[in-house]
Every structure is written in structure tokens, then in C-alpha cells.
Coordinates of C-alpha atoms in Angstrom, one line a residue:
X201 CA 40.2 13.3 56.4
X202 CA 39.2 11.2 59.7
X203 CA 35.9 9.7 60.6
X204 CA 34.9 13.2 62.7
X205 CA 36.3 15.2 60.2
X206 CA 34.2 13.7 57.6
X207 CA 31.2 14.2 59.6
X208 CA 31.9 18.1 59.6
X209 CA 32.9 18.0 56.2
X210 CA 30.1 19.7 53.6
X211 CA 28.4 17.8 51.0
X212 CA 30.3 19.1 48.0
X213 CA 33.7 18.5 49.8
X214 CA 32.7 14.6 50.2
X215 CA 31.5 14.5 46.5
X216 CA 35.0 16.1 45.7
X217 CA 36.8 12.9 47.0
X218 CA 37.1 9.8 44.9
X219 CA 34.8 7.5 45.1
X220 CA 35.5 3.6 45.5
X221 CA 34.0 1.4 42.5
X222 CA 33.7 -2.1 42.6
X223 CA 34.2 -4.4 39.5
X224 CA 30.6 -4.5 38.4
X225 CA 30.3 -1.1 38.8
X226 CA 33.1 -0.2 36.4
X227 CA 31.4 -2.7 33.9
X228 CA 28.3 -1.2 34.1
X229 CA 29.9 2.0 33.6
X230 CA 31.9 1.0 30.8
X231 CA 28.8 -0.1 28.8
X232 CA 27.3 1.8 26.1
X233 CA 23.4 1.7 26.7
X234 CA 20.8 4.4 26.4
X235 CA 21.5 7.8 25.0
X236 CA 25.3 9.2 25.0
X237 CA 27.1 12.0 23.8
X238 CA 29.7 12.1 20.9
X239 CA 31.5 8.9 20.3
X240 CA 34.7 9.0 18.2
X241 CA 36.6 6.2 16.2
X242 CA 40.4 7.3 15.3
X243 CA 42.4 5.9 12.5
X244 CA 46.1 5.5 12.1
X245 CA 47.8 8.3 10.7
X246 CA 49.7 6.8 8.1
X247 CA 52.2 9.9 7.6
X248 CA 53.1 10.2 11.1
X249 CA 55.2 6.7 10.4
X250 CA 56.2 7.6 6.9
X251 CA 58.0 10.8 8.4
X252 CA 59.4 9.1 11.5
X253 CA 61.1 6.4 9.1
X254 CA 62.2 9.2 6.9
X255 CA 63.9 11.0 9.8
X256 CA 65.6 8.4 11.5
X257 CA 63.1 8.0 14.3
X258 CA 63.3 11.5 15.8
X259 CA 60.4 13.1 17.2
X260 CA 57.7 14.8 14.5
X261 CA 55.2 17.2 15.1
X262 CA 52.5 14.8 13.4
X263 CA 50.0 12.9 15.7
X264 CA 50.0 9.1 15.3
X265 CA 46.1 9.1 14.9
X266 CA 43.9 11.1 13.0
X267 CA 39.9 11.7 13.2
X268 CA 37.9 8.7 11.9
X269 CA 33.9 8.2 12.5
X270 CA 31.5 10.1 14.8
X271 CA 28.7 8.7 16.2
X272 CA 25.8 10.4 18.6
X273 CA 22.8 8.7 19.8
X274 CA 21.7 5.6 21.5
X275 CA 23.0 2.3 22.3
X276 CA 21.8 -0.8 23.6
X277 CA 24.6 -3.5 25.3
X278 CA 27.4 -1.8 23.5
X279 CA 25.6 -1.8 19.8
X280 CA 24.1 1.3 17.8
X281 CA 20.4 0.6 18.8
X282 CA 17.6 3.4 18.4
X283 CA 17.9 6.7 17.1
X284 CA 21.3 8.0 16.1
X285 CA 23.8 10.0 13.9
X286 CA 26.7 8.8 12.0
X287 CA 29.4 10.4 10.5
X288 CA 32.3 8.8 8.5
X289 CA 35.4 9.7 7.7
X290 CA 34.9 10.5 4.1
X291 CA 31.9 12.9 4.8
X292 CA 29.3 11.0 4.4
X293 CA 26.7 11.0 7.2
X294 CA 23.6 9.0 8.0
X295 CA 20.6 10.1 10.5
X296 CA 17.9 7.6 11.6
X297 CA 16.9 4.1 13.3
X298 CA 19.6 1.7 14.2
X299 CA 19.3 -1.9 15.3
X300 CA 22.3 -4.1 16.6
X301 CA 25.0 -1.9 15.3
X302 CA 23.5 -1.6 11.7
X303 CA 20.9 0.9 9.9
X304 CA 17.5 -0.6 10.6
X305 CA 14.3 1.1 9.9
X306 CA 13.3 4.7 8.8
X307 CA 16.4 6.8 7.9
X308 CA 18.1 9.2 5.7
X309 CA 21.9 9.1 4.0
X310 CA 24.0 11.7 2.8
X311 CA 26.9 11.9 0.4
X312 CA 29.9 14.1 0.5
X313 CA 30.7 14.7 -3.1
X314 CA 34.2 15.2 -4.4
X315 CA 34.5 18.8 -4.1
X316 CA 31.6 20.0 -2.8
X317 CA 31.1 21.9 0.3
X318 CA 28.1 20.5 1.8
X319 CA 26.6 17.3 1.9
X320 CA 23.7 16.0 -0.3
X321 CA 20.8 14.1 0.3
X322 CA 21.2 10.7 -1.6
X323 CA 18.3 8.4 -0.3
X324 CA 15.7 8.5 2.5
X325 CA 13.7 5.4 3.3
X326 CA 13.8 2.0 4.8
X327 CA 16.8 0.3 5.9
X328 CA 17.3 -3.5 6.7
X329 CA 20.9 -4.8 7.9
X330 CA 22.6 -1.7 6.6
X331 CA 20.8 -1.8 3.1
X332 CA 18.2 0.0 1.2
X333 CA 15.0 -2.2 1.3
X334 CA 11.5 -1.1 1.3
X335 CA 10.2 1.8 0.1
X336 CA 12.3 5.1 -0.3
X337 CA 13.3 7.8 -2.5
X338 CA 16.8 8.1 -4.0
X339 CA 18.4 11.4 -5.9
X340 CA 21.2 11.0 -8.2
X341 CA 23.8 13.3 -8.6
X342 CA 22.7 14.1 -11.7
X343 CA 19.6 15.2 -10.7
X344 CA 17.5 11.7 -11.3
X345 CA 15.0 10.5 -8.9
X346 CA 13.6 7.0 -8.0
X347 CA 10.9 6.5 -5.5
X348 CA 9.4 3.2 -4.6
X349 CA 10.3 0.0 -3.7
X350 CA 13.8 -1.3 -3.0
X351 CA 15.6 -5.0 -2.3
X352 CA 18.8 -5.5 -1.0
X353 CA 20.5 -2.1 -2.1
X354 CA 18.6 -2.3 -5.8
X355 CA 15.3 -1.2 -7.1
X356 CA 12.9 -3.8 -7.0
X357 CA 9.1 -4.0 -7.2
X358 CA 6.9 -1.0 -8.1
X359 CA 8.7 2.4 -8.5
X360 CA 8.9 5.7 -10.6
X361 CA 12.1 7.1 -12.2
X362 CA 12.3 10.8 -13.1
X363 CA 15.6 11.0 -15.4
X364 CA 18.1 14.3 -15.2
X365 CA 16.9 17.0 -17.3
X366 CA 18.5 16.9 -20.9
X367 CA 18.0 13.1 -21.0
X368 CA 16.2 11.6 -24.0
X369 CA 14.0 9.6 -21.4
X370 CA 11.9 11.9 -19.1
X371 CA 10.4 9.2 -16.6
X372 CA 9.6 5.2 -16.1
X373 CA 6.7 4.1 -14.1
X374 CA 6.3 0.6 -13.6
X375 CA 8.1 -2.7 -12.6
X376 CA 11.5 -3.7 -11.7
X377 CA 13.7 -6.2 -10.6
X378 CA 17.2 -6.5 -9.5
X379 CA 17.9 -3.1 -10.2
X380 CA 16.7 -3.1 -13.8
X381 CA 12.9 -2.4 -15.6
X382 CA 11.6 -5.6 -15.8
X383 CA 8.1 -6.5 -16.2
X384 CA 5.3 -4.0 -17.1
X385 CA 5.9 -0.3 -17.2
X386 CA 5.4 2.8 -19.2
X387 CA 8.7 5.1 -20.6
X388 CA 7.8 8.8 -21.3
X389 CA 10.8 10.3 -23.7
X390 CA 11.6 14.1 -23.9
X391 CA 10.6 14.2 -27.6
X392 CA 6.9 13.1 -26.4
X393 CA 6.6 9.9 -27.6
X394 CA 5.5 6.9 -25.2
X395 CA 6.1 3.1 -24.6
X396 CA 3.6 1.1 -22.7
X397 CA 4.2 -2.7 -22.4
X398 CA 6.6 -5.1 -21.0
X399 CA 10.4 -5.0 -20.2
X400 CA 13.3 -7.5 -19.6
X401 CA 16.6 -6.5 -18.3
X402 CA 16.0 -2.9 -19.2
X403 CA 14.8 -3.6 -22.5
X404 CA 11.5 -3.5 -24.2
X405 CA 11.0 -7.4 -24.3
X406 CA 7.1 -8.9 -24.7
X407 CA 3.9 -7.1 -26.3
X408 CA 4.0 -3.1 -26.2
X409 CA 2.7 -0.2 -27.3
X410 CA 4.8 2.8 -28.9
X411 CA 3.1 6.1 -29.5
X412 CA 4.8 8.6 -31.8
X413 CA 3.9 12.3 -31.0
X414 CA 5.2 13.9 -34.4
X415 CA 2.8 11.6 -36.3
X416 CA 0.0 11.0 -33.6
X417 CA 0.5 6.9 -34.5
X418 CA 0.8 3.9 -32.5
X419 CA 2.9 0.8 -33.3
X420 CA 1.5 -2.4 -31.5
X421 CA 3.1 -5.4 -31.5
X422 CA 6.3 -7.7 -30.3
X423 CA 9.3 -6.8 -28.8
X424 CA 12.9 -8.3 -28.6
X425 CA 15.7 -7.0 -26.6
X426 CA 14.2 -3.3 -27.4
X427 CA 13.8 -4.3 -31.1
X428 CA 10.3 -4.1 -32.4
X429 CA 9.9 -7.7 -34.5
X430 CA 6.0 -7.8 -35.6
X431 CA 3.3 -5.6 -35.1
X432 CA 0.8 -3.3 -36.7
X433 CA 1.2 0.4 -37.0
X434 CA -1.9 3.0 -37.2
X435 CA -3.6 6.1 -36.2
X436 CA -3.5 6.8 -32.5
X437 CA -6.6 6.5 -30.2
X438 CA -8.1 10.2 -29.5
X439 CA -6.8 11.3 -26.6
X440 CA -3.4 10.2 -26.6
X441 CA -1.8 13.7 -27.2
X442 CA -4.1 15.9 -25.9
X443 CA -2.1 18.9 -26.8
X444 CA -2.4 17.6 -30.5
X445 CA -6.2 16.3 -30.6
X446 CA -7.5 20.0 -30.4
X447 CA -5.4 21.5 -33.3
X448 CA -5.4 18.2 -35.5
X449 CA -8.6 16.5 -35.3
X450 CA -8.2 14.1 -37.9
X451 CA -4.6 14.1 -39.5
X452 CA -1.4 15.4 -38.3
X453 CA 1.3 16.9 -40.1
X454 CA 4.6 14.8 -41.1
X455 CA 6.9 17.7 -41.3
X456 CA 8.0 18.8 -37.9
X457 CA 8.1 22.2 -36.8
X458 CA 10.3 23.2 -34.8
X459 CA 8.6 26.7 -33.7
X460 CA 5.3 25.0 -32.4
X461 CA 5.9 21.3 -32.1
X462 CA 3.5 20.5 -34.2
X463 CA 3.9 19.4 -38.1
X464 CA 2.8 20.9 -41.4
X465 CA 1.8 18.5 -43.7
X466 CA -0.6 15.6 -43.8
X467 CA 0.9 12.4 -43.0
X468 CA -1.5 9.7 -43.7
X469 CA -0.7 5.9 -43.9
X470 CA -1.0 4.2 -47.2
X471 CA -4.0 1.8 -47.9
X472 CA -2.7 -1.5 -48.2
X473 CA -4.3 -4.7 -48.1
X474 CA -2.9 -8.0 -46.8
X475 CA -4.8 -11.3 -46.9
X476 CA -4.6 -12.7 -43.6
X477 CA -2.8 -9.7 -42.0
X478 CA -4.1 -10.2 -38.1
X479 CA -2.9 -13.7 -38.3
X480 CA 0.5 -13.3 -40.3
X481 CA 1.3 -10.7 -37.1
X482 CA -0.4 -13.0 -34.5
X483 CA 1.6 -16.2 -35.8
X484 CA 4.7 -14.1 -36.0
X485 CA 4.4 -12.9 -32.5
X486 CA 3.3 -16.7 -31.1
X487 CA 6.6 -17.5 -32.9
X488 CA 8.8 -15.0 -31.1
X489 CA 7.2 -15.9 -27.5
X490 CA 8.0 -19.6 -28.1
X491 CA 11.4 -18.6 -28.8
X492 CA 11.7 -16.4 -26.0
X493 CA 10.6 -19.0 -23.7
X494 CA 13.1 -21.5 -24.9
X495 CA 15.8 -19.0 -24.4
X496 CA 14.8 -18.3 -20.7
X497 CA 14.4 -22.0 -20.2
X498 CA 17.9 -22.5 -21.2
X499 CA 19.4 -19.1 -19.1
X500 CA 17.3 -20.6 -16.1
X501 CA 18.9 -24.2 -16.6
X502 CA 22.3 -22.7 -16.8
X503 CA 21.8 -20.9 -13.4
X504 CA 20.4 -23.9 -11.8
X505 CA 23.3 -26.0 -12.8
X506 CA 26.0 -23.6 -11.8
X507 CA 24.3 -23.0 -8.3
X508 CA 24.3 -27.0 -8.0
X509 CA 28.0 -26.8 -9.1
X510 CA 28.5 -24.1 -6.3
X511 CA 26.1 -25.4 -3.3
X512 CA 25.3 -28.8 -4.1
X513 CA 23.9 -31.4 -6.5
X514 CA 22.2 -29.6 -9.7
X515 CA 18.1 -29.7 -10.6
X516 CA 17.3 -32.8 -12.6
X517 CA 16.6 -32.4 -16.5
X518 CA 13.4 -30.7 -16.9
X519 CA 12.7 -29.6 -13.3
X520 CA 14.0 -26.1 -13.3
X521 CA 11.7 -24.1 -11.3
X522 CA 9.6 -21.8 -13.0
X523 CA 10.2 -23.4 -16.3
X524 CA 7.9 -21.7 -19.4
X525 CA 6.1 -23.8 -21.9
X526 CA 8.0 -23.4 -25.6
X527 CA 6.1 -25.0 -28.2
X528 CA 8.2 -26.6 -31.2
X529 CA 7.3 -25.7 -34.6
X530 CA 5.5 -28.8 -35.4
X531 CA 3.4 -28.1 -32.2
X532 CA 2.8 -24.7 -33.3
X533 CA 1.3 -25.6 -36.7
X534 CA -1.1 -27.6 -35.1
X535 CA -2.4 -24.9 -33.1
X536 CA -2.5 -23.0 -36.3
X537 CA -4.5 -25.5 -38.3
X538 CA -7.2 -25.7 -34.8
X539 CA -7.3 -21.8 -34.9
X540 CA -7.8 -21.8 -38.6
X541 CA -11.2 -24.2 -38.3
X542 CA -12.8 -21.7 -35.9
X543 CA -12.1 -18.9 -37.9
X544 CA -12.9 -19.7 -41.4
X545 CA -13.2 -16.1 -42.5
X546 CA -9.8 -15.6 -41.3
X547 CA -10.7 -12.6 -39.1
X548 CA -7.7 -13.3 -37.1
X549 CA -10.1 -14.1 -33.9
X550 CA -11.6 -17.0 -32.3
X551 CA -14.6 -16.9 -29.4
X552 CA -13.3 -17.9 -25.7
X553 CA -16.8 -20.0 -25.9
X554 CA -14.8 -22.5 -28.0
X555 CA -11.7 -22.7 -25.7
X556 CA -12.6 -26.2 -24.4
X557 CA -13.6 -27.7 -27.9
X558 CA -10.3 -26.5 -29.2
X559 CA -8.2 -27.6 -26.4
X560 CA -9.9 -31.1 -27.1
X561 CA -8.7 -30.6 -30.9
X562 CA -5.1 -30.2 -30.1
X563 CA -5.0 -33.6 -28.0
X564 CA -5.8 -31.8 -24.6
X565 CA -8.6 -33.2 -22.3
X566 CA -9.6 -30.4 -19.8
X567 CA -12.6 -30.1 -17.6
X568 CA -15.0 -27.0 -18.3
X569 CA -13.8 -25.7 -14.5
X570 CA -10.3 -25.0 -15.5
X571 CA -11.3 -23.1 -19.1
X572 CA -13.5 -20.8 -16.8
X573 CA -10.9 -20.5 -14.4
X574 CA -8.3 -19.7 -17.4
X575 CA -10.9 -17.1 -18.9
X576 CA -11.8 -15.3 -15.5
X577 CA -7.8 -15.1 -14.8
X578 CA -7.9 -13.0 -18.6
X579 CA -10.6 -11.1 -17.2
X580 CA -12.5 -12.2 -20.1
X581 CA -16.0 -13.9 -21.0
X582 CA -17.4 -16.3 -23.2
X583 CA -18.1 -13.8 -25.8
X584 CA -14.5 -12.5 -25.6
X585 CA -12.5 -12.5 -29.1
X586 CA -9.0 -13.8 -28.8
X587 CA -6.0 -13.6 -31.6
X588 CA -3.9 -16.6 -32.1
X589 CA -1.1 -15.2 -29.9
X590 CA -3.5 -15.2 -27.1
X591 CA -4.9 -18.7 -28.1
X592 CA -1.2 -20.1 -27.9
X593 CA -1.0 -18.4 -24.6
X594 CA -4.3 -19.9 -23.0
X595 CA -2.9 -23.5 -24.4
X596 CA 0.3 -23.1 -22.6
X597 CA -1.6 -22.1 -19.2
X598 CA -3.7 -24.9 -19.7
X599 CA -0.9 -27.4 -20.5
X600 CA 0.9 -26.3 -17.2
X601 CA -2.2 -26.9 -15.2
X602 CA -3.1 -30.2 -15.9

């Protein structure tokens, strides 16, 4: 079309003609930035090449490529950034925020279970660098639900786990570390029992209380690797099982009646008397904690040594970060003698007001300000009563602080 013809042509005729694009214009058009429609990924179709080989290279009805991933959403300089939806070849799906090509921010991940026709919501919450990180809700295939904090795809921090119907455990509410129950938490069981106490690597570890619904009793003691090692067994405080308290005000039957979940014959703990029973339990608990501290220190030292072999020099002996104070048998004996001096009637308790003098008797010269600081950290006052186990813990804290 000549220049005179171009002047007389309609706008639609001019726009229909191909437009000359400079190299810069081509680069700008090719750059993925802003909102885009569907962008598909393709994968090599292995069956195409297998059939070509089997028929000697002759034509085949198969296509050399097959469908792969699909993304619909926002981009920034060629990377998924903003809000978008990603569908994977396996059928999984993510809807949410992106940054630099990775899931970052708020988003929901759906999975396609084998043999299922519909997607199942698996996780909704925070993401960092393509990993569950922050606060989110995870729904398992069997119906278990976790709601709480995450770190690098693992439950970490505070969270509540509701277990699938039919499980022996109903729920856990408490602290997690690296995907396992660790720290302080409460476990509810399907039979009505309840555990309140400390955990380590998914096991009951440390001081805790186990409430037995069938007998309305409670065990208070020390646990090691999920096993109760020493403690006391007594009537549970009023109100621990509200549904039983109204029907059985004093004692709870010991023969289980499956019809109503209650019991038919009184269960009474035999009246036994042991001299210094409180001290026996407390001293055993102190020994268990000392053994635990030594075991954890040894594990930490081994990990530090492995890390040193892999990435550089290992930590020198005795300098493991976070090392716990573990008393030897002779040291515990000295602490027992000091405790006995301030508990002449063998009640199993001493007053916090005597802590400074008791520490001095063990050879620790500590200022009154430190004793006051430690007492406040325990939410106690000068008149508070301490067991031998608690006394040992206080001395360990003072030793580390000096």
C-alpha cells in the first residue's frame, strides 16, 4: 500500500497490517511482568520415543510432548511474584502469594490423593521459600488436624493437634520442636485420661501429672522416655472430671461399667505409711534429672563433634552451648545433707527464705540479689516451700549464674 493509499485507508485496515518491532520492544513483550493468562509447562512424552523405537522410527499417533504444570497469576521480571495459582502434573494445586518464583506469604495447598476424583485441602497458612513456615492449619488424610506454628515444614512452637477419629489419643495442646511434641503440653486420651507435663521427642520426659478417669486418681511424678519412674499416686483434685464429680462425690467405683462409663465398686487407695516418703520421691526425681542432664549433655557434645568434622573445628570440651548442670552422686549427697539440716522434721520441704544460707552450706557464695532473682523467676516468695528436687534445680541455676 502506497503512502496516498495509506492516508485513505481505514483505521482497521492499518491496524491489521504487521507492525515493525524493534529488538527492545520484542524483549519487553517477552518479559513476564504483571498479570498474565495461563502459562503451561510441557514434559517429554517417553511413550512417544518408546513407540518410535519399537516400530523402527516410523510415524506414530503419539505426540512427543505431554502436559505439565500450569500457572495463572502475576509475574515480576520473569518470576512468579504476587498472587497466582499453580497446578502440578501430579494434580496438586497451590493458590496464594508468590515471591521470586517461590511460595511466599499466605497460601493454600491442595493435594490429589491416589484414586480420588477431587482435590483435598492439606495446608493453609504462612509460607517462606516454598516451605510451611509461620502459622498454619494442616489437615491429614485420615482427618487429623494441626493448628499452630511451623518452621521449615515442621511443627515447631505452640500448636494443637486433634487426632483422627478412632485414635487412642484425642488431642495434644502445647509445645513442639522439629515436628515432635517437646516442651510443656497436655495430652487428652479417648478413654478420658489426661497427661499434663513435659515432653521430649514425642515422649513424656520430666515432671508431669497423669489423671486416670476410671478411678478418679492422679499420678504426679517424673517420666523418662514415656515411662513413669517415680512419683505419688493419690485422689485427683475435685473438678478434674466434672462429669464424675456430681455422681461420685467421694470415691469412684473400680469396676468399669461400659454402659454408662462409670464404675460400680468403690476404689480406695490402701492407707500406707512410709517415713520420709516425700524425701524418697524427691531424691529419686533429682537423681533422674541429673542422669537426664548428663545424657543430654553427651548427645549435644556428640552433635557438636559431628558438626565440627563436617564444617570446621569442633567445640572444645566443656564448651557445648546450652550445656545442663549435671550433679554427680557425691554432689547430690552433699545437697541431701544440707536439705536435711533445714528439714529436721522430714516434711520433705524447706522454705525459700533459707536458700542463701543453704547455698553457702554447699560452698556457693552468692549475693542476696541473685537469690531474689531466682526466686522471682520461679514465681515464689520467701515463704514458699521447695522440695528436694526443686532445691537441686535452684542450686543448678545459681551455679550456672555465678
